[in-house]
PDB file of C-alpha atoms in Angstrom:
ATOM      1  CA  UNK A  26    -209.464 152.208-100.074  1.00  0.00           C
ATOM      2  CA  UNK A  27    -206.949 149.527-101.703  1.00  0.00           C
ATOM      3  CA  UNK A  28    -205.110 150.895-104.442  1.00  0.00           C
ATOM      4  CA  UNK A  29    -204.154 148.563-107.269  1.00  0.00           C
ATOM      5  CA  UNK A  30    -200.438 147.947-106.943  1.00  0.00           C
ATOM      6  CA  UNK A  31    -199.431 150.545-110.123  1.00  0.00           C
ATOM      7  CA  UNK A  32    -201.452 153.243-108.423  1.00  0.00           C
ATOM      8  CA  UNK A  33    -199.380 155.823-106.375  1.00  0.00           C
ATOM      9  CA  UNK A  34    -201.588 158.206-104.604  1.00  0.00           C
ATOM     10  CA  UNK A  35    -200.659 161.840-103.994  1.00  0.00           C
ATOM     11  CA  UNK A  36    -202.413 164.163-102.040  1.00  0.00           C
ATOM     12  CA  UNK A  37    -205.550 162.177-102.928  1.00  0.00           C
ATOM     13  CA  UNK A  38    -204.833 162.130-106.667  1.00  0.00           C
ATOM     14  CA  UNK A  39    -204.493 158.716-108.024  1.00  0.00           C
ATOM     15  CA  UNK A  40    -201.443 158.606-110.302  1.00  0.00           C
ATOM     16  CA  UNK A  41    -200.068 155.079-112.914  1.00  0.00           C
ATOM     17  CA  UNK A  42    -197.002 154.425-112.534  1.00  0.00           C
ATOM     18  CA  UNK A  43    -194.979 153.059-115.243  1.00  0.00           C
ATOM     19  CA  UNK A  44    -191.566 152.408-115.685  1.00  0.00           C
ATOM     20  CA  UNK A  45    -189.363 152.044-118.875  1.00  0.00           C
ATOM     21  CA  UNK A  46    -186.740 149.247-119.392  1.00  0.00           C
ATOM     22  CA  UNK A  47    -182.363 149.872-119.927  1.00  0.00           C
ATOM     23  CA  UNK A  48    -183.233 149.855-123.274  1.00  0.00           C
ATOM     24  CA  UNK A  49    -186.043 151.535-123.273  1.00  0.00           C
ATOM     25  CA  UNK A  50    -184.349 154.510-121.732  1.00  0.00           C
ATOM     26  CA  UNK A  51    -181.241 154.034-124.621  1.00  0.00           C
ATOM     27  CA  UNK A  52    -183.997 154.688-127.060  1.00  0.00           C
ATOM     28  CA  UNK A  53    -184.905 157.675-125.068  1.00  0.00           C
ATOM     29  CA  UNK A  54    -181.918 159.310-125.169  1.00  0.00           C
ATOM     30  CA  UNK A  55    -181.140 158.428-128.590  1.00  0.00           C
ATOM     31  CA  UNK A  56    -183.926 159.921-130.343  1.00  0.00           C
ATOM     32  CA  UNK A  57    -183.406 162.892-127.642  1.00  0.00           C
ATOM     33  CA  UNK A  58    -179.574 163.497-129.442  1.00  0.00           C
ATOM     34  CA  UNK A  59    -181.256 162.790-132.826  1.00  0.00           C
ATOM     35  CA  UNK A  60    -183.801 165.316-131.884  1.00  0.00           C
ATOM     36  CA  UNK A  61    -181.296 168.092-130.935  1.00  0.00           C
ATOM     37  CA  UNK A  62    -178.913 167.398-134.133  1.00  0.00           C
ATOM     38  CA  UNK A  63    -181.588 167.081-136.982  1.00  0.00           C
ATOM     39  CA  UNK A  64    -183.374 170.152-135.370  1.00  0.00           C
ATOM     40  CA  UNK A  65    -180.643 172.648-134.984  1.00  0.00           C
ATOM     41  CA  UNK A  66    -182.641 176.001-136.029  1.00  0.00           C
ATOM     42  CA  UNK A  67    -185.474 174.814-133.237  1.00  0.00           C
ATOM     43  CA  UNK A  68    -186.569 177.386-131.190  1.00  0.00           C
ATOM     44  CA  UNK A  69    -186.521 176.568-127.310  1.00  0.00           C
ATOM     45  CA  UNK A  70    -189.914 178.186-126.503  1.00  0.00           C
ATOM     46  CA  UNK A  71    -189.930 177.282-122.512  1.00  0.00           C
ATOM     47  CA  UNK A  72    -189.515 179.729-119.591  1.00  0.00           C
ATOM     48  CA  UNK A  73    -186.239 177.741-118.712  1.00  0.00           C
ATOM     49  CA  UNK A  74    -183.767 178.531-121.372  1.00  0.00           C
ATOM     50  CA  UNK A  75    -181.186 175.315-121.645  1.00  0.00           C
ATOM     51  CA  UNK A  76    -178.234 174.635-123.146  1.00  0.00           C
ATOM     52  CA  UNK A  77    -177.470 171.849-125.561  1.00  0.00           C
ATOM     53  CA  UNK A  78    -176.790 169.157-122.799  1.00  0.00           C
ATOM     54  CA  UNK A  79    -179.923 169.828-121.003  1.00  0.00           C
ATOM     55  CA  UNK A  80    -181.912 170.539-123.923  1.00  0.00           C
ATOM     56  CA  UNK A  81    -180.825 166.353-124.846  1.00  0.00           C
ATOM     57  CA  UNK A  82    -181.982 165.185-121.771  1.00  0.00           C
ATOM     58  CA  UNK A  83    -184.933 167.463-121.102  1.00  0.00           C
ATOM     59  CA  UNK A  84    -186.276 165.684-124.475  1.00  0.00           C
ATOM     60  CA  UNK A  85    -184.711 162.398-123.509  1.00  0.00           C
ATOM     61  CA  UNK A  86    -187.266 162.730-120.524  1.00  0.00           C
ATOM     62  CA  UNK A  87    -190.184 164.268-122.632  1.00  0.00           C
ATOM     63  CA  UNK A  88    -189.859 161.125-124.886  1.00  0.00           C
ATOM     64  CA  UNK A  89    -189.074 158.472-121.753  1.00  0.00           C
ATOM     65  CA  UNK A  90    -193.141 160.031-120.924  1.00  0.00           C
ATOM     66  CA  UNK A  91    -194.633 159.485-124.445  1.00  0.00           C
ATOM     67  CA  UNK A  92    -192.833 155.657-124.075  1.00  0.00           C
ATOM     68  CA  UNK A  93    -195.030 154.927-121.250  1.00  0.00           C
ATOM     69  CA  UNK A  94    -198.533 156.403-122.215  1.00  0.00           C
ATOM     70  CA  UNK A  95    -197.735 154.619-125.132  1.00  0.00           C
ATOM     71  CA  UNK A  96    -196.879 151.417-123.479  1.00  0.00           C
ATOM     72  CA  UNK A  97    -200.165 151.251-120.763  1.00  0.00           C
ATOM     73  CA  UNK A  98    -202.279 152.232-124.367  1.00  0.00           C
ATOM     74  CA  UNK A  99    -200.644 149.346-125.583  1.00  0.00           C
ATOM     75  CA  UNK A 100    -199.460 150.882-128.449  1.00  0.00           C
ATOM     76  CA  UNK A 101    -197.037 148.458-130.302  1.00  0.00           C
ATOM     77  CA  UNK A 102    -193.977 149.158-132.229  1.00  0.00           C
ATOM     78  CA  UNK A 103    -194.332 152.725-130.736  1.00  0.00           C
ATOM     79  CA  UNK A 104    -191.613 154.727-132.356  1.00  0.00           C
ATOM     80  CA  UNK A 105    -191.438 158.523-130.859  1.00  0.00           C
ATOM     81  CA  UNK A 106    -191.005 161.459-133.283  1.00  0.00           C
ATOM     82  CA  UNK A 107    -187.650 163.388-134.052  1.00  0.00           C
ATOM     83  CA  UNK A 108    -188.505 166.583-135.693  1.00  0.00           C
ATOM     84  CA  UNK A 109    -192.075 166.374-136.094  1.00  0.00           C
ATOM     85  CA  UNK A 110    -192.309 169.016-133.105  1.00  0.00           C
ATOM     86  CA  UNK A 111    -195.887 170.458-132.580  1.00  0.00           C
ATOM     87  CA  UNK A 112    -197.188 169.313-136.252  1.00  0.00           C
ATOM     88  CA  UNK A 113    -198.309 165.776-135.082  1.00  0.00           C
ATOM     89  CA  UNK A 114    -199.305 164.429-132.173  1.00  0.00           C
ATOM     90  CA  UNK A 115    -196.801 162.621-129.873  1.00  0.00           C
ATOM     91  CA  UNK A 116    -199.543 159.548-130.025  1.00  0.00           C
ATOM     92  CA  UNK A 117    -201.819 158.238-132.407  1.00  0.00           C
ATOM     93  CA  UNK A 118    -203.995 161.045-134.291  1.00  0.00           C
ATOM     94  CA  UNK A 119    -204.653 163.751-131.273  1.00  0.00           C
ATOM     95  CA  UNK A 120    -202.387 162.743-128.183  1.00  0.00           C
ATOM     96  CA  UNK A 121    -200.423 165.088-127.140  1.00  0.00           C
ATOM     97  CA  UNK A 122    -197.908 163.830-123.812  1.00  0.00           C
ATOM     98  CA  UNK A 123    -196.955 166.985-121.388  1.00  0.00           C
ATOM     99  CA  UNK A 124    -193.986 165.969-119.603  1.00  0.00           C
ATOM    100  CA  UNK A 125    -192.748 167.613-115.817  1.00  0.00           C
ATOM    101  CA  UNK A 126    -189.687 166.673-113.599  1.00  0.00           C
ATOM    102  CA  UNK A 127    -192.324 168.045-110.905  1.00  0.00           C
ATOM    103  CA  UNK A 128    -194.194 165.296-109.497  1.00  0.00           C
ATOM    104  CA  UNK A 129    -197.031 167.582-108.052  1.00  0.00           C
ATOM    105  CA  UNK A 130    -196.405 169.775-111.658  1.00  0.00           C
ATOM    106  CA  UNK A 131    -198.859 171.488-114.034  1.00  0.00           C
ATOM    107  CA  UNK A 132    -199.945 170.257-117.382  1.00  0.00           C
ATOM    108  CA  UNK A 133    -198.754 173.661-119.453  1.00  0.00           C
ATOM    109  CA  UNK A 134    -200.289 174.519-122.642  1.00  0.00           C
ATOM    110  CA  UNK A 135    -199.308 177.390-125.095  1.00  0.00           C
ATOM    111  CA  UNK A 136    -201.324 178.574-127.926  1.00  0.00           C
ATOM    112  CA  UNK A 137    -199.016 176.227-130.520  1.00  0.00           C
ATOM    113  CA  UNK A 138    -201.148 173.397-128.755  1.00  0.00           C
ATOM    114  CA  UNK A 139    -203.492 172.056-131.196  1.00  0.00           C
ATOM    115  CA  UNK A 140    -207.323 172.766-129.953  1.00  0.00           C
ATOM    116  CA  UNK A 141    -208.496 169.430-131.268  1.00  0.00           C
ATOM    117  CA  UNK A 142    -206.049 167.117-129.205  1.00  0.00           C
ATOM    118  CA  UNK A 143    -206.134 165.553-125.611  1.00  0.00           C
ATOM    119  CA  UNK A 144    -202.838 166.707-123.201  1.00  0.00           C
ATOM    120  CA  UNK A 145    -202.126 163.690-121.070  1.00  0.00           C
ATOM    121  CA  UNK A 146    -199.494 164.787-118.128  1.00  0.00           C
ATOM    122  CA  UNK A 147    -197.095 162.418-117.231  1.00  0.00           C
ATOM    123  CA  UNK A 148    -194.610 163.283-114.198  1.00  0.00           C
ATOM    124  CA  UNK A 149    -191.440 161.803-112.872  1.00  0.00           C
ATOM    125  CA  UNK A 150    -188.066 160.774-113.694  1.00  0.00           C
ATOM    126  CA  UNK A 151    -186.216 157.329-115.993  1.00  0.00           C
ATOM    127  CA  UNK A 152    -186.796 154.935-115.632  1.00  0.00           C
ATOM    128  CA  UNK A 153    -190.515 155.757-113.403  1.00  0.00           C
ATOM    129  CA  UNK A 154    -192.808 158.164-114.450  1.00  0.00           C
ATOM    130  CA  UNK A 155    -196.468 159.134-113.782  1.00  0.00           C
ATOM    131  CA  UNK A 156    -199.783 159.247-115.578  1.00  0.00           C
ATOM    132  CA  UNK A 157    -201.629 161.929-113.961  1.00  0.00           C
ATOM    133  CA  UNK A 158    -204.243 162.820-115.788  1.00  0.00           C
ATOM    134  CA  UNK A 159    -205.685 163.646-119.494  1.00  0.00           C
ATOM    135  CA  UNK A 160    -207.547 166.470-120.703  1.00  0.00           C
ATOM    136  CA  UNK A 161    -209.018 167.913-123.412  1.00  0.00           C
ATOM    137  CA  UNK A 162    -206.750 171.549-124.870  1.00  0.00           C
ATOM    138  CA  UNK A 163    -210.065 173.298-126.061  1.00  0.00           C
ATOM    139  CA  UNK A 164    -212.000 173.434-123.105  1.00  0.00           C
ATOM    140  CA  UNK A 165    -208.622 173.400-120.738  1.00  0.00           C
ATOM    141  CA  UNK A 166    -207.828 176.696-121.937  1.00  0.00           C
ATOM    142  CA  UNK A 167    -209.465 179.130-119.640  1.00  0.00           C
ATOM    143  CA  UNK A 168    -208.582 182.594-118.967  1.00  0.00           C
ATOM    144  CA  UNK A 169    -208.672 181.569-115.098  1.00  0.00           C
ATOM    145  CA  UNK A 170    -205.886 179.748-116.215  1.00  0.00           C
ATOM    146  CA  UNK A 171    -203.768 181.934-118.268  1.00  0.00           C
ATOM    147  CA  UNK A 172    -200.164 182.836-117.046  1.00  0.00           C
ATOM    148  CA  UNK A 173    -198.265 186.338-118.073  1.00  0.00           C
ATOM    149  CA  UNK A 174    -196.088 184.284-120.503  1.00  0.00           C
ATOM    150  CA  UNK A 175    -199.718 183.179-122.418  1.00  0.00           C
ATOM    151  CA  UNK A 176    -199.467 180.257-121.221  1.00  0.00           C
ATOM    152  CA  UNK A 177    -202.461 177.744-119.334  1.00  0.00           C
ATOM    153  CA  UNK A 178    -201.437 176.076-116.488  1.00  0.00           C
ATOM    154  CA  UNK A 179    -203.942 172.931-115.609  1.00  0.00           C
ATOM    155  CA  UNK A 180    -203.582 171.628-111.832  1.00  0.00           C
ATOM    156  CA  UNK A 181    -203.703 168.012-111.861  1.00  0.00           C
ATOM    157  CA  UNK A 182    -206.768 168.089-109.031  1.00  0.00           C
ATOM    158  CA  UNK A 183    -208.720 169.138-112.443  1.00  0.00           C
ATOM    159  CA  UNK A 184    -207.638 166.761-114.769  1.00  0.00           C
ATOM    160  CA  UNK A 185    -209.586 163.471-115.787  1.00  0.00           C
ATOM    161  CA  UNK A 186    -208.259 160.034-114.463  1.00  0.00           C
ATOM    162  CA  UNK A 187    -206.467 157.824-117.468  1.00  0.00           C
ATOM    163  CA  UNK A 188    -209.273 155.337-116.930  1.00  0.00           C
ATOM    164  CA  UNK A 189    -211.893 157.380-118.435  1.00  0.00           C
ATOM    165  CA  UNK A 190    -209.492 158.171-121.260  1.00  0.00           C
ATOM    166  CA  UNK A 191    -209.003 154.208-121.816  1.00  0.00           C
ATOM    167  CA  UNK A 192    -213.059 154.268-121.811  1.00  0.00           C
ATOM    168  CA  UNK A 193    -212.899 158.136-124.432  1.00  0.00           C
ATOM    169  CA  UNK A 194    -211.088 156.089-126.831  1.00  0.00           C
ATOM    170  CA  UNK A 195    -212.971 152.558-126.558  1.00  0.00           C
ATOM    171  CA  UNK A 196    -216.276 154.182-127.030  1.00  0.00           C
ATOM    172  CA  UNK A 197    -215.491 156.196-130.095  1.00  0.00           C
ATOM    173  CA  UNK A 198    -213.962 153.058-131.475  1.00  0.00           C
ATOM    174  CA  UNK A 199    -216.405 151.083-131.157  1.00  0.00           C
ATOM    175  CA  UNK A 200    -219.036 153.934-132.786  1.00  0.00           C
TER     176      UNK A 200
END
């Protein structure tokens, strides 16, 4: 089968690419320092504990992701959050953007994951990253899936393809 040309295909899973611009990536990393300075008392939650330096560009990455589901949503004037961590969605009303350097990576949710919002796992590296899938937190969390740490890790081999996410969002629009 002929994949169109932003389609990468990894062990069978079909994967957008998208890929963020110089400046682009400045913004990235911008809001990533302004993310670390106004948010000093933050707590770093993840199984990796960083230091300041990675912390910058572990979010610089995060926020590189939410850049490019925002740009293939076509989401205009898309300006990424600096200390609104886990009290509004990274997108619109309910999108929530789970970022991995791991190209074949899980989509990881916690129980500070809001059960009414869609996890969309993005993958890669600035200036390319991945869309790999969407999915919805409520029914994702299964205790099939639950790690020591509480966590829910979500192989991308179950996750829905953006496509039907594009079609989610245009049918409840036009409803």
């Amino acid at each position: 089968m002929a994949w169109p040309k932003d389609y990468v295909v990894l062990r069978g899973l079909q994967m957008i690419m998208a890929t963020l611009t110089r400046d682009e990536e400045f913004e990235a990393a911008s809001t990533a320092f302004r993310r670390e300075f106004e948010s000093p008392d933050k707590v770093d939650r993840s199984v990796q504990k960083v230091n300041m330096h990675e912390s910058i560009a572990r979010n610089a990455e995060a926020i590189g992701a939410e850049m490019c589901v925002a740009k293939y949503f076509g989401i205009k004037g898309f300006e990424p959050t600096v200390n609104g961590f886990k009290l509004h969605a990274d997108l619109g009303a309910n999108i929530e953007v789970k970022w991995t350097k791991w190209r074949d990576g899980n989509l990881i949710l916690t129980s500070r994951d809001r059960d009414s919002d869609i996890a969309i796992l993005v993958t890669g590296h600035s200036p390319e990253y991945y869309l790999c899938g969407w999915t919805y937190i409520r029914t994702a969390r299964r205790p099939a899936r639950q790690r020591g740490d509480g966590s829910y890790w979500i192989n991308q081999s179950d996750l829905m393809p953006i496509e039907d996410l594009v079609r989610v969002i245009h049918d409840k629009a036009s409803l």
